[in-house]
mmCIF file of C-alpha atoms in Angstrom:
data_model
loop_
_atom_site.group_PDB
_atom_site.id
_atom_site.type_symbol
_atom_site.label_atom_id
_atom_site.label_comp_id
_atom_site.label_asym_id
_atom_site.label_seq_id
_atom_site.Cartn_x
_atom_site.Cartn_y
_atom_site.Cartn_z
ATOM 1 C CA MET H 70 26.836 -11.223 -31.230
ATOM 2 C CA ARG H 71 27.400 -13.689 -34.089
ATOM 3 C CA ARG H 72 30.874 -14.879 -34.918
ATOM 4 C CA ARG H 73 30.593 -13.995 -38.611
ATOM 5 C CA THR H 74 30.323 -10.324 -37.555
ATOM 6 C CA TYR H 75 33.676 -10.541 -35.815
ATOM 7 C CA LEU H 76 35.278 -12.463 -38.660
ATOM 8 C CA ALA H 77 34.122 -9.892 -41.204
ATOM 9 C CA ALA H 78 35.577 -7.094 -39.095
ATOM 10 C CA ALA H 79 38.909 -8.792 -38.471
ATOM 11 C CA THR H 80 41.730 -7.632 -40.720
ATOM 12 C CA ALA H 81 45.152 -9.085 -41.301
ATOM 13 C CA ALA H 82 46.634 -6.408 -39.046
ATOM 14 C CA ALA H 83 44.124 -7.089 -36.291
ATOM 15 C CA MET H 84 44.910 -10.778 -36.342
ATOM 16 C CA ALA H 85 48.646 -10.255 -35.943
ATOM 17 C CA GLY H 86 50.010 -11.524 -32.639
ATOM 18 C CA CYS H 87 53.194 -11.154 -30.657
ATOM 19 C CA THR H 88 54.811 -13.285 -28.013
ATOM 20 C CA ASP H 89 57.206 -13.198 -25.114
ATOM 21 C CA GLY H 90 57.891 -16.890 -25.520
ATOM 22 C CA ASP H 91 56.737 -19.561 -27.968
ATOM 23 C CA ASP H 92 55.989 -17.790 -31.286
ATOM 24 C CA SER H 93 53.728 -20.568 -32.545
ATOM 25 C CA GLY H 94 51.329 -20.212 -29.613
ATOM 26 C CA ALA H 95 50.568 -16.521 -29.319
ATOM 27 C CA THR H 96 49.651 -15.982 -32.948
ATOM 28 C CA GLY H 97 46.889 -18.557 -32.611
ATOM 29 C CA ALA H 98 48.174 -20.220 -35.766
ATOM 30 C CA THR H 99 45.843 -22.918 -37.084
ATOM 31 C CA THR H 100 46.634 -26.153 -38.879
ATOM 32 C CA ASP H 101 44.694 -28.735 -40.830
ATOM 33 C CA ASP H 102 44.436 -30.851 -37.687
ATOM 34 C CA ASP H 103 41.211 -30.870 -35.711
ATOM 35 C CA PRO H 104 41.303 -28.556 -32.685
ATOM 36 C CA PRO H 105 42.130 -30.370 -29.437
ATOM 37 C CA PRO H 106 39.299 -31.059 -26.989
ATOM 38 C CA LEU H 107 39.003 -29.184 -23.712
ATOM 39 C CA GLU H 108 40.767 -30.711 -20.739
ATOM 40 C CA GLY H 109 38.925 -31.372 -17.480
ATOM 41 C CA PRO H 110 37.391 -29.755 -15.675
ATOM 42 C CA ASP H 111 39.905 -30.718 -13.006
ATOM 43 C CA ALA H 112 39.197 -30.687 -9.273
ATOM 44 C CA ASP H 113 39.363 -26.873 -9.270
ATOM 45 C CA GLY H 114 37.118 -26.483 -12.316
ATOM 46 C CA THR H 115 39.928 -25.531 -14.741
ATOM 47 C CA ILE H 116 39.292 -26.437 -18.380
ATOM 48 C CA ASP H 117 42.180 -24.517 -20.024
ATOM 49 C CA ASP H 118 45.397 -23.237 -18.443
ATOM 50 C CA PHE H 119 46.588 -21.808 -21.797
ATOM 51 C CA ALA H 120 49.574 -24.163 -21.812
ATOM 52 C CA ASP H 121 48.681 -25.000 -25.430
ATOM 53 C CA PHE H 122 47.801 -21.603 -26.863
ATOM 54 C CA GLY H 123 47.884 -23.125 -30.332
ATOM 55 C CA ALA H 124 44.294 -24.193 -29.654
ATOM 56 C CA TRP H 125 43.305 -20.495 -29.793
ATOM 57 C CA SER H 126 43.086 -18.061 -32.702
ATOM 58 C CA VAL H 127 43.521 -14.293 -32.449
ATOM 59 C CA LEU H 128 40.628 -12.514 -34.178
ATOM 60 C CA ALA H 129 41.449 -8.948 -33.138
ATOM 61 C CA GLY H 130 44.076 -7.062 -31.202
ATOM 62 C CA ARG H 131 47.238 -8.746 -29.998
ATOM 63 C CA ALA H 132 48.018 -11.664 -27.724
ATOM 64 C CA SER H 133 51.275 -12.308 -25.851
ATOM 65 C CA LEU H 134 52.374 -15.204 -23.685
ATOM 66 C CA VAL H 135 53.791 -14.240 -20.283
ATOM 67 C CA ASP H 136 56.078 -16.915 -18.878
ATOM 68 C CA ASP H 137 56.396 -17.587 -15.138
ATOM 69 C CA GLU H 138 53.421 -15.368 -14.281
ATOM 70 C CA ALA H 139 50.383 -17.573 -13.896
ATOM 71 C CA SER H 140 47.705 -18.612 -11.449
ATOM 72 C CA VAL H 141 47.751 -22.166 -12.848
ATOM 73 C CA GLY H 142 50.324 -23.753 -15.100
ATOM 74 C CA ASP H 143 53.450 -21.920 -16.217
ATOM 75 C CA ARG H 144 52.227 -18.903 -18.158
ATOM 76 C CA SER H 145 49.377 -16.498 -18.715
ATOM 77 C CA VAL H 146 48.061 -14.616 -21.736
ATOM 78 C CA LEU H 147 48.205 -10.846 -22.252
ATOM 79 C CA LEU H 148 45.488 -9.410 -24.501
ATOM 80 C CA ALA H 149 45.987 -5.904 -25.822
ATOM 81 C CA ALA H 150 43.669 -3.605 -27.781
ATOM 82 C CA ASP H 151 44.016 0.036 -28.762
ATOM 83 C CA GLY H 152 41.716 2.564 -30.372
ATOM 84 C CA ASP H 153 42.352 1.083 -33.824
ATOM 85 C CA ASP H 154 41.516 -2.444 -32.707
ATOM 86 C CA GLU H 155 38.503 -1.474 -30.553
ATOM 87 C CA ALA H 156 38.810 -4.895 -28.920
ATOM 88 C CA ALA H 157 41.195 -7.787 -28.464
ATOM 89 C CA ARG H 158 39.538 -11.140 -29.082
ATOM 90 C CA ILE H 159 40.674 -14.750 -29.055
ATOM 91 C CA VAL H 160 38.569 -17.779 -29.926
ATOM 92 C CA ARG H 161 38.834 -21.496 -29.294
ATOM 93 C CA GLU H 162 36.891 -23.839 -31.557
ATOM 94 C CA LEU H 163 35.787 -27.136 -30.019
ATOM 95 C CA PRO H 164 36.003 -30.367 -32.032
ATOM 96 C CA GLU H 165 32.756 -31.634 -30.509
ATOM 97 C CA PRO H 166 29.877 -29.692 -28.911
ATOM 98 C CA VAL H 167 30.251 -29.273 -25.136
ATOM 99 C CA ASP H 168 27.438 -29.005 -22.569
ATOM 100 C CA PHE H 169 27.710 -25.702 -20.649
ATOM 101 C CA SER H 170 24.216 -25.742 -19.185
ATOM 102 C CA GLY H 171 24.064 -24.908 -15.480
ATOM 103 C CA VAL H 172 27.612 -23.533 -15.323
ATOM 104 C CA SER H 173 29.331 -20.189 -15.803
ATOM 105 C CA PRO H 174 32.819 -19.769 -17.259
ATOM 106 C CA GLY H 175 35.359 -17.717 -15.369
ATOM 107 C CA LEU H 176 38.930 -16.512 -15.674
ATOM 108 C CA ALA H 177 41.759 -15.389 -13.480
ATOM 109 C CA VAL H 178 42.266 -11.751 -14.455
ATOM 110 C CA ALA H 179 44.715 -8.922 -13.761
ATOM 111 C CA THR H 180 44.610 -5.438 -15.235
ATOM 112 C CA ALA H 181 46.346 -2.126 -14.613
ATOM 113 C CA GLU H 182 43.088 -0.192 -15.017
ATOM 114 C CA THR H 183 39.431 -1.049 -14.525
ATOM 115 C CA ALA H 184 38.336 -3.403 -17.290
ATOM 116 C CA THR H 185 35.411 -5.603 -18.282
ATOM 117 C CA PRO H 186 36.596 -8.966 -19.611
ATOM 118 C CA ILE H 187 34.068 -10.830 -21.729
ATOM 119 C CA VAL H 188 33.537 -14.550 -22.291
ATOM 120 C CA GLN H 189 31.052 -15.640 -24.971
ATOM 121 C CA LEU H 190 29.865 -19.170 -25.674
ATOM 122 C CA PHE H 191 28.543 -19.856 -29.204
ATOM 123 C CA ASP H 192 26.490 -22.813 -30.350
ATOM 124 C CA GLY H 193 26.741 -24.321 -33.841
ATOM 125 C CA ASP H 194 24.131 -21.899 -35.216
ATOM 126 C CA GLY H 195 26.004 -18.805 -34.043
ATOM 127 C CA ASN H 196 23.732 -18.069 -31.085
ATOM 128 C CA ALA H 197 25.563 -16.873 -27.991
ATOM 129 C CA ILE H 198 25.399 -16.342 -24.259
ATOM 130 C CA GLU H 199 27.648 -13.606 -22.905
ATOM 131 C CA PHE H 200 29.376 -13.401 -19.517
ATOM 132 C CA ARG H 201 31.193 -10.372 -18.109
ATOM 133 C CA ALA H 202 33.113 -9.374 -15.015
ATOM 134 C CA THR H 203 34.151 -6.003 -13.615
ATOM 135 C CA VAL H 204 37.784 -5.965 -12.511
ATOM 136 C CA HIS H 205 39.472 -2.933 -10.946
ATOM 137 C CA GLY H 206 43.078 -2.167 -11.717
ATOM 138 C CA GLY H 207 46.159 -2.687 -9.645
ATOM 139 C CA THR H 208 45.330 -6.208 -8.503
ATOM 140 C CA ASP H 209 47.196 -9.460 -8.922
ATOM 141 C CA LEU H 210 46.103 -12.285 -11.196
ATOM 142 C CA ARG H 211 43.176 -13.971 -9.439
ATOM 143 C CA ARG H 212 39.871 -15.625 -10.248
ATOM 144 C CA CYS H 213 36.761 -13.487 -10.490
ATOM 145 C CA ASN H 214 33.075 -14.283 -10.944
ATOM 146 C CA PHE H 215 31.453 -13.684 -14.346
ATOM 147 C CA GLY H 216 27.726 -12.946 -14.636
ATOM 148 C CA VAL H 217 25.328 -13.370 -17.565
ATOM 149 C CA THR H 218 24.951 -10.067 -19.425
ATOM 150 C CA GLY H 219 23.157 -11.344 -22.519
ATOM 151 C CA VAL H 220 21.685 -14.496 -23.999
ATOM 152 C CA GLU H 221 20.060 -15.095 -27.348
ATOM 153 C CA SER H 222 16.760 -16.902 -27.032
ATOM 154 C CA GLU H 223 17.798 -19.710 -29.363
ATOM 155 C CA ALA H 224 21.175 -20.322 -27.746
ATOM 156 C CA ASN H 225 21.682 -24.012 -27.011
ATOM 157 C CA LEU H 226 23.962 -24.225 -23.991
ATOM 158 C CA ARG H 227 24.180 -27.995 -24.344
ATOM 159 C CA GLU H 228 25.820 -27.672 -27.766
ATOM 160 C CA ILE H 229 28.567 -25.065 -27.429
ATOM 161 C CA THR H 230 31.122 -25.142 -30.245
ATOM 162 C CA GLU H 231 33.203 -21.977 -29.698
ATOM 163 C CA ILE H 232 34.567 -19.996 -26.749
ATOM 164 C CA HIS H 233 35.458 -16.319 -27.213
ATOM 165 C CA VAL H 234 37.430 -14.181 -24.764
ATOM 166 C CA ALA H 235 37.632 -10.430 -25.342
ATOM 167 C CA VAL H 236 38.437 -7.051 -23.836
ATOM 168 C CA VAL H 237 37.237 -3.747 -25.309
ATOM 169 C CA ALA H 238 39.556 -0.757 -25.684
ATOM 170 C CA ALA H 239 38.704 2.400 -23.745
ATOM 171 C CA GLY H 240 38.227 5.065 -26.414
ATOM 172 C CA ASP H 241 41.580 5.921 -27.967
ATOM 173 C CA ALA H 242 43.519 4.428 -25.062
ATOM 174 C CA GLU H 243 45.080 0.989 -25.147
ATOM 175 C CA ARG H 244 43.521 -1.659 -22.935
ATOM 176 C CA GLU H 245 45.568 -4.604 -21.672
ATOM 177 C CA LEU H 246 44.225 -7.600 -19.840
ATOM 178 C CA ARG H 247 46.207 -10.509 -18.439
ATOM 179 C CA LEU H 248 44.286 -13.728 -18.039
ATOM 180 C CA ASP H 249 44.706 -17.358 -17.069
ATOM 181 C CA ASP H 250 42.777 -20.342 -15.728
ATOM 182 C CA LEU H 251 39.638 -20.649 -17.833
ATOM 183 C CA HIS H 252 37.368 -22.528 -15.443
ATOM 184 C CA LEU H 253 33.759 -23.488 -14.811
ATOM 185 C CA VAL H 254 31.623 -22.517 -11.836
ATOM 186 C CA SER H 255 28.304 -24.181 -11.114
ATOM 187 C CA ARG H 256 25.226 -21.980 -10.754
ATOM 188 C CA PRO H 257 22.477 -22.780 -8.241
ATOM 189 C CA ASP H 258 19.637 -24.503 -10.070
ATOM 190 C CA ASP H 259 17.114 -22.124 -8.540
ATOM 191 C CA GLY H 260 17.134 -18.387 -9.031
ATOM 192 C CA LEU H 261 18.243 -16.529 -5.899
ATOM 193 C CA VAL H 262 18.071 -12.786 -5.237
ATOM 194 C CA THR H 263 19.785 -10.798 -2.513
ATOM 195 C CA LEU H 264 18.754 -7.200 -1.769
ATOM 196 C CA GLN H 265 21.321 -4.719 -0.489
ATOM 197 C CA PHE H 266 21.641 -1.035 0.388
ATOM 198 C CA ASP H 267 24.948 0.816 0.578
ATOM 199 C CA GLY H 268 25.900 3.881 2.576
ATOM 200 C CA GLY H 269 23.380 4.075 5.419
ATOM 201 C CA ASP H 270 21.211 6.853 3.959
ATOM 202 C CA GLU H 271 18.163 7.633 6.093
ATOM 203 C CA SER H 272 15.838 6.975 3.144
ATOM 204 C CA ILE H 273 16.680 3.289 3.444
ATOM 205 C CA HIS H 274 14.689 3.248 6.655
ATOM 206 C CA GLY H 275 12.027 5.699 5.532
ATOM 207 C CA GLU H 276 11.384 4.409 2.002
ATOM 208 C CA ALA H 277 12.814 0.918 1.505
ATOM 209 C CA LEU H 278 11.815 -0.681 4.803
ATOM 210 C CA PRO H 279 8.040 -0.140 4.412
ATOM 211 C CA VAL H 280 8.070 -1.546 0.861
ATOM 212 C CA LEU H 281 10.003 -4.656 1.827
ATOM 213 C CA GLU H 282 7.829 -5.210 4.883
ATOM 214 C CA GLU H 283 4.782 -5.178 2.604
ATOM 215 C CA TYR H 284 6.169 -8.159 0.694
ATOM 216 C CA GLY H 285 7.848 -9.909 3.593
ATOM 217 C CA PHE H 286 11.357 -9.393 2.181
ATOM 218 C CA SER H 287 14.461 -8.526 4.161
ATOM 219 C CA ALA H 288 17.681 -6.941 2.936
ATOM 220 C CA THR H 289 21.197 -6.025 3.978
ATOM 221 C CA ALA H 290 22.147 -2.478 4.970
ATOM 222 C CA PHE H 291 25.890 -1.827 4.653
ATOM 223 C CA VAL H 292 26.554 1.166 6.880
ATOM 224 C CA PRO H 293 29.557 3.445 7.606
ATOM 225 C CA THR H 294 29.612 2.824 11.335
ATOM 226 C CA ASP H 295 31.312 6.102 12.355
ATOM 227 C CA LEU H 296 28.572 8.092 10.610
ATOM 228 C CA ILE H 297 25.562 6.420 12.213
ATOM 229 C CA ARG H 298 23.786 9.049 14.320
ATOM 230 C CA ALA H 299 23.122 8.424 17.988
ATOM 231 C CA SER H 300 19.797 10.298 17.773
ATOM 232 C CA PRO H 301 17.652 12.203 15.230
ATOM 233 C CA ASP H 302 18.866 15.484 16.768
ATOM 234 C CA HIS H 303 22.354 14.938 15.430
ATOM 235 C CA ASP H 304 23.237 16.507 12.073
ATOM 236 C CA GLY H 305 23.497 14.324 9.001
ATOM 237 C CA ASP H 306 21.426 12.203 6.649
ATOM 238 C CA ARG H 307 22.549 8.762 7.807
ATOM 239 C CA MET H 308 20.322 6.450 9.780
ATOM 240 C CA THR H 309 20.191 6.597 13.543
ATOM 241 C CA GLU H 310 21.044 3.777 15.910
ATOM 242 C CA SER H 311 17.339 3.250 16.653
ATOM 243 C CA GLN H 312 16.544 3.048 12.931
ATOM 244 C CA LEU H 313 19.190 0.357 12.507
ATOM 245 C CA GLU H 314 17.569 -1.540 15.360
ATOM 246 C CA GLU H 315 14.224 -1.372 13.542
ATOM 247 C CA LEU H 316 15.825 -2.797 10.402
ATOM 248 C CA ALA H 317 17.369 -5.631 12.406
ATOM 249 C CA ASP H 318 14.026 -6.338 14.126
ATOM 250 C CA ALA H 319 12.475 -6.649 10.639
ATOM 251 C CA GLY H 320 14.996 -9.361 9.735
ATOM 252 C CA TRP H 321 17.565 -7.206 7.978
ATOM 253 C CA THR H 322 21.299 -7.867 8.111
ATOM 254 C CA ILE H 323 23.430 -4.902 9.203
ATOM 255 C CA GLY H 324 26.855 -5.060 7.561
ATOM 256 C CA SER H 325 29.949 -2.917 7.112
ATOM 257 C CA TYR H 326 30.524 -0.060 4.680
ATOM 258 C CA THR H 327 33.825 0.484 6.516
ATOM 259 C CA ALA H 328 34.064 2.991 9.358
ATOM 260 C CA ASN H 329 33.389 6.136 7.354
ATOM 261 C CA GLY H 330 32.893 5.061 3.734
ATOM 262 C CA ARG H 331 36.150 6.455 2.368
ATOM 263 C CA LEU H 332 37.511 4.948 -0.852
ATOM 264 C CA LEU H 333 39.940 2.260 0.249
ATOM 265 C CA PRO H 334 42.478 2.621 -2.607
ATOM 266 C CA GLU H 335 43.019 6.232 -1.521
ATOM 267 C CA LEU H 336 44.212 5.055 1.904
ATOM 268 C CA GLY H 337 47.401 3.391 3.020
ATOM 269 C CA PRO H 338 47.344 -0.199 4.279
ATOM 270 C CA ASP H 339 47.265 0.833 7.957
ATOM 271 C CA GLU H 340 44.328 3.178 7.377
ATOM 272 C CA GLN H 341 42.535 0.522 5.363
ATOM 273 C CA ALA H 342 43.019 -1.984 8.160
ATOM 274 C CA ALA H 343 41.608 0.464 10.707
ATOM 275 C CA GLN H 344 38.596 1.280 8.529
ATOM 276 C CA LEU H 345 37.740 -2.402 8.148
ATOM 277 C CA ALA H 346 38.522 -3.591 11.678
ATOM 278 C CA ASP H 347 36.867 -0.652 13.462
ATOM 279 C CA ALA H 348 33.644 -1.131 11.524
ATOM 280 C CA ARG H 349 33.484 -4.830 12.346
ATOM 281 C CA GLU H 350 34.170 -4.135 16.030
ATOM 282 C CA TRP H 351 31.373 -1.513 16.147
ATOM 283 C CA LEU H 352 28.886 -3.912 14.577
ATOM 284 C CA GLU H 353 29.754 -6.708 16.964
ATOM 285 C CA GLU H 354 29.497 -4.453 20.015
ATOM 286 C CA ALA H 355 26.155 -3.073 18.772
ATOM 287 C CA GLY H 356 24.720 -6.584 18.550
ATOM 288 C CA TYR H 357 25.035 -7.076 14.783
ATOM 289 C CA GLY H 358 27.521 -9.928 14.884
ATOM 290 C CA ASP H 359 25.778 -11.773 12.050
ATOM 291 C CA GLY H 360 26.220 -8.791 9.703
ATOM 292 C CA ALA H 361 29.730 -8.037 10.948
ATOM 293 C CA ARG H 362 30.907 -10.911 8.715
ATOM 294 C CA PHE H 363 30.127 -8.929 5.535
ATOM 295 C CA VAL H 364 31.458 -5.758 3.935
ATOM 296 C CA SER H 365 30.640 -3.670 0.874
ATOM 297 C CA TYR H 366 33.463 -1.692 -0.731
ATOM 298 C CA PRO H 367 32.680 2.044 -0.767
ATOM 299 C CA ALA H 368 31.927 2.970 -4.397
ATOM 300 C CA GLY H 369 32.926 -0.605 -5.252
ATOM 301 C CA ARG H 370 36.628 0.313 -5.230
ATOM 302 C CA TYR H 371 39.467 -1.879 -3.984
ATOM 303 C CA ASP H 372 43.138 -2.613 -4.512
ATOM 304 C CA ASP H 373 45.365 -5.557 -3.613
ATOM 305 C CA ASP H 374 45.892 -4.368 -0.043
ATOM 306 C CA ALA H 375 42.144 -3.943 0.487
ATOM 307 C CA LEU H 376 41.386 -7.399 -0.905
ATOM 308 C CA GLU H 377 43.942 -8.999 1.411
ATOM 309 C CA LEU H 378 42.651 -7.136 4.462
ATOM 310 C CA VAL H 379 39.014 -7.935 3.697
ATOM 311 C CA GLY H 380 39.981 -11.586 3.430
ATOM 312 C CA GLU H 381 41.490 -11.388 6.911
ATOM 313 C CA THR H 382 38.559 -9.501 8.466
ATOM 314 C CA TYR H 383 35.326 -10.607 6.762
ATOM 315 C CA ASP H 384 33.673 -13.716 5.355
ATOM 316 C CA LEU H 385 32.420 -12.012 2.185
ATOM 317 C CA GLY H 386 33.124 -8.732 0.437
ATOM 318 C CA PHE H 387 30.692 -7.303 -2.131
ATOM 319 C CA ALA H 388 31.600 -5.193 -5.160
ATOM 320 C CA ALA H 389 29.903 -3.962 -8.325
ATOM 321 C CA GLY H 390 29.332 -6.473 -11.103
ATOM 322 C CA GLN H 391 26.827 -8.414 -13.155
ATOM 323 C CA PRO H 392 23.707 -10.522 -12.518
ATOM 324 C CA VAL H 393 23.165 -14.313 -12.634
ATOM 325 C CA GLN H 394 26.276 -15.343 -10.768
ATOM 326 C CA GLY H 395 27.544 -18.804 -9.963
ATOM 327 C CA ARG H 396 29.071 -20.010 -6.737
ATOM 328 C CA VAL H 397 31.641 -17.785 -5.071
ATOM 329 C CA VAL H 398 35.144 -18.142 -6.495
ATOM 330 C CA ASP H 399 36.650 -15.086 -4.773
ATOM 331 C CA PRO H 400 34.966 -14.393 -1.432
ATOM 332 C CA VAL H 401 36.522 -10.942 -1.072
ATOM 333 C CA ARG H 402 34.700 -9.479 -4.111
ATOM 334 C CA TYR H 403 31.404 -11.128 -4.939
ATOM 335 C CA PRO H 404 29.475 -9.134 -7.580
ATOM 336 C CA ARG H 405 26.066 -7.487 -7.414
ATOM 337 C CA VAL H 406 24.342 -4.981 -9.699
ATOM 338 C CA VAL H 407 24.438 -1.465 -8.238
ATOM 339 C CA ASP H 408 21.480 0.908 -8.858
ATOM 340 C CA PRO H 409 20.046 -1.321 -11.629
ATOM 341 C CA ASP H 410 18.249 0.384 -14.532
ATOM 342 C CA ALA H 411 16.505 -2.730 -15.845
ATOM 343 C CA ALA H 412 15.995 -4.776 -12.696
ATOM 344 C CA GLU H 413 12.943 -6.650 -13.999
ATOM 345 C CA GLU H 414 14.921 -7.960 -16.962
ATOM 346 C CA LEU H 415 17.687 -9.144 -14.650
ATOM 347 C CA LEU H 416 15.178 -10.885 -12.378
ATOM 348 C CA GLU H 417 13.606 -12.682 -15.332
ATOM 349 C CA ARG H 418 17.030 -13.804 -16.522
ATOM 350 C CA THR H 419 17.791 -15.150 -13.057
ATOM 351 C CA ALA H 420 14.492 -17.027 -12.946
ATOM 352 C CA ASP H 421 15.191 -18.553 -16.385
ATOM 353 C CA LEU H 422 18.835 -19.547 -15.858
ATOM 354 C CA GLY H 423 19.188 -20.020 -12.112
ATOM 355 C CA GLY H 424 22.102 -18.454 -10.268
ATOM 356 C CA ILE H 425 22.426 -15.550 -7.851
ATOM 357 C CA THR H 426 21.615 -11.913 -8.587
ATOM 358 C CA GLY H 427 22.311 -9.129 -6.118
ATOM 359 C CA LEU H 428 20.436 -5.835 -6.450
ATOM 360 C CA CYS H 429 22.118 -2.994 -4.574
ATOM 361 C CA TYR H 430 20.719 0.497 -4.039
ATOM 362 C CA HIS H 431 21.905 3.669 -2.364
ATOM 363 C CA GLY H 432 19.419 6.246 -1.159
ATOM 364 C CA LEU H 433 15.870 6.218 -2.565
ATOM 365 C CA GLU H 434 14.328 9.515 -3.583
ATOM 366 C CA GLY H 435 12.112 10.912 -6.322
ATOM 367 C CA ASP H 436 11.454 8.580 -9.245
ATOM 368 C CA ALA H 437 13.791 5.983 -7.726
ATOM 369 C CA ILE H 438 11.172 5.266 -5.056
ATOM 370 C CA ASP H 439 8.507 4.407 -7.640
ATOM 371 C CA ARG H 440 10.942 2.273 -9.629
ATOM 372 C CA PHE H 441 11.958 0.403 -6.511
ATOM 373 C CA GLU H 442 8.331 -0.271 -5.613
ATOM 374 C CA GLU H 443 7.665 -1.586 -9.130
ATOM 375 C CA THR H 444 10.706 -3.846 -8.975
ATOM 376 C CA MET H 445 9.722 -5.285 -5.606
ATOM 377 C CA ALA H 446 6.176 -5.972 -6.850
ATOM 378 C CA PHE H 447 7.673 -7.762 -9.868
ATOM 379 C CA LEU H 448 10.012 -9.737 -7.608
ATOM 380 C CA ASP H 449 7.118 -10.673 -5.341
ATOM 381 C CA ALA H 450 5.205 -12.144 -8.295
ATOM 382 C CA LEU H 451 8.192 -14.292 -9.297
ATOM 383 C CA VAL H 452 8.669 -15.443 -5.710
ATOM 384 C CA ALA H 453 4.969 -16.333 -5.453
ATOM 385 C CA GLU H 454 5.284 -18.422 -8.626
ATOM 386 C CA GLY H 455 8.251 -20.291 -7.139
ATOM 387 C CA ASP H 456 10.673 -18.913 -9.748
ATOM 388 C CA LEU H 457 12.870 -16.924 -7.339
ATOM 389 C CA GLU H 458 13.842 -16.889 -3.677
ATOM 390 C CA VAL H 459 15.151 -13.924 -1.674
ATOM 391 C CA VAL H 460 18.208 -14.784 0.441
ATOM 392 C CA GLY H 461 20.688 -12.939 2.624
ATOM 393 C CA PRO H 462 24.493 -12.897 2.565
ATOM 394 C CA ASP H 463 24.606 -15.606 5.222
ATOM 395 C CA ALA H 464 23.039 -18.077 2.764
ATOM 396 C CA ILE H 465 25.557 -17.144 0.077
ATOM 397 C CA ALA H 466 28.472 -17.543 2.495
ATOM 398 C CA SER H 467 27.305 -20.832 3.990
ATOM 399 C CA GLU H 468 25.843 -22.592 0.954
ATOM 400 C CA TYR H 469 27.565 -21.206 -2.149
ATOM 401 C CA ALA H 470 31.086 -20.132 -1.155
ATOM 402 C CA ALA H 471 32.553 -23.576 -0.500
ATOM 403 C CA GLU H 472 32.881 -25.165 -3.922
ATOM 404 C CA THR H 473 33.440 -24.304 -7.546
ATOM 405 C CA GLY H 474 33.266 -26.274 -10.737
#
């Protein structure tokens, strides 16, 4: 993760840039002058709108300036990497160390295909903390939340001297990423955890509920409302209406997984609207009005139409992403970690850094049951020590979706 690794790997070809506008900016050309300080943050948390791209250097791949296509300012930046580059990377050196403790950086991002943009903050000794986001293709340029995916133990977040932004190529294929609006988002001082289950599988009631009751935790069950069974006699492996009632009586939130859990990008806008509206109506009529405010995207997939419709129908939408999140910057796609492999590590990171981590599971069976029980025991110990708190989506919506920066 150290900058000297990237510098050693960068070649003259990799550092070549191209531009759709001002040639001096996109190449990241440097001068003998000291680099300019960061602006802001302004009222919206923005610290760099890429108006002066001369403050950045291109270490790998290519960078282009795109005029008249921006979320803030007048232009955005297009990063491109192919199989030869492996990654596109730009870096901004800071003339004086900057305090990034308690905040997460973010970007407005657009991409044609699913991509994972990366922001890394380096201190003067080359130690880094890494932030990532998961962004699905076919969406307009818009802010997204970045979570903490790695941190070196010696990293000094109060003395950050470099900011790196990167995107990794997908095998031999070229990867392009358009970005704008480098901004800061505050993280809650305390570590918060939200527990979620997607899809309505019957094992959520049979396996997850007893474990969470043992520790006094509640969770959110996102269910495909058309597939909920009226009674155990009906075919299928989804929960029954009475099982949902038991979850609700235990303090769970019952939310939407759309009407039948179909992938929204595979549907037209009218079908998407029906899937989202019908599920909310069912939940409200069944007495789950509190959970009817929240939706989880089936398989985490969305497109621009789905994002717009979710914004019109729900208070919060949840998608796949990373742990240790800051406040909500895009309420239609707040990240959580789906079927986590190393949940204990993520919980420890959340306890150390603060922020919000969502753990989302599907059905529990086989070894997954034992792993879930181990994770909940670990979470219970951290809660007992006062290092973490378990919250529901209502707390995220009411307390952490109103402000950024």
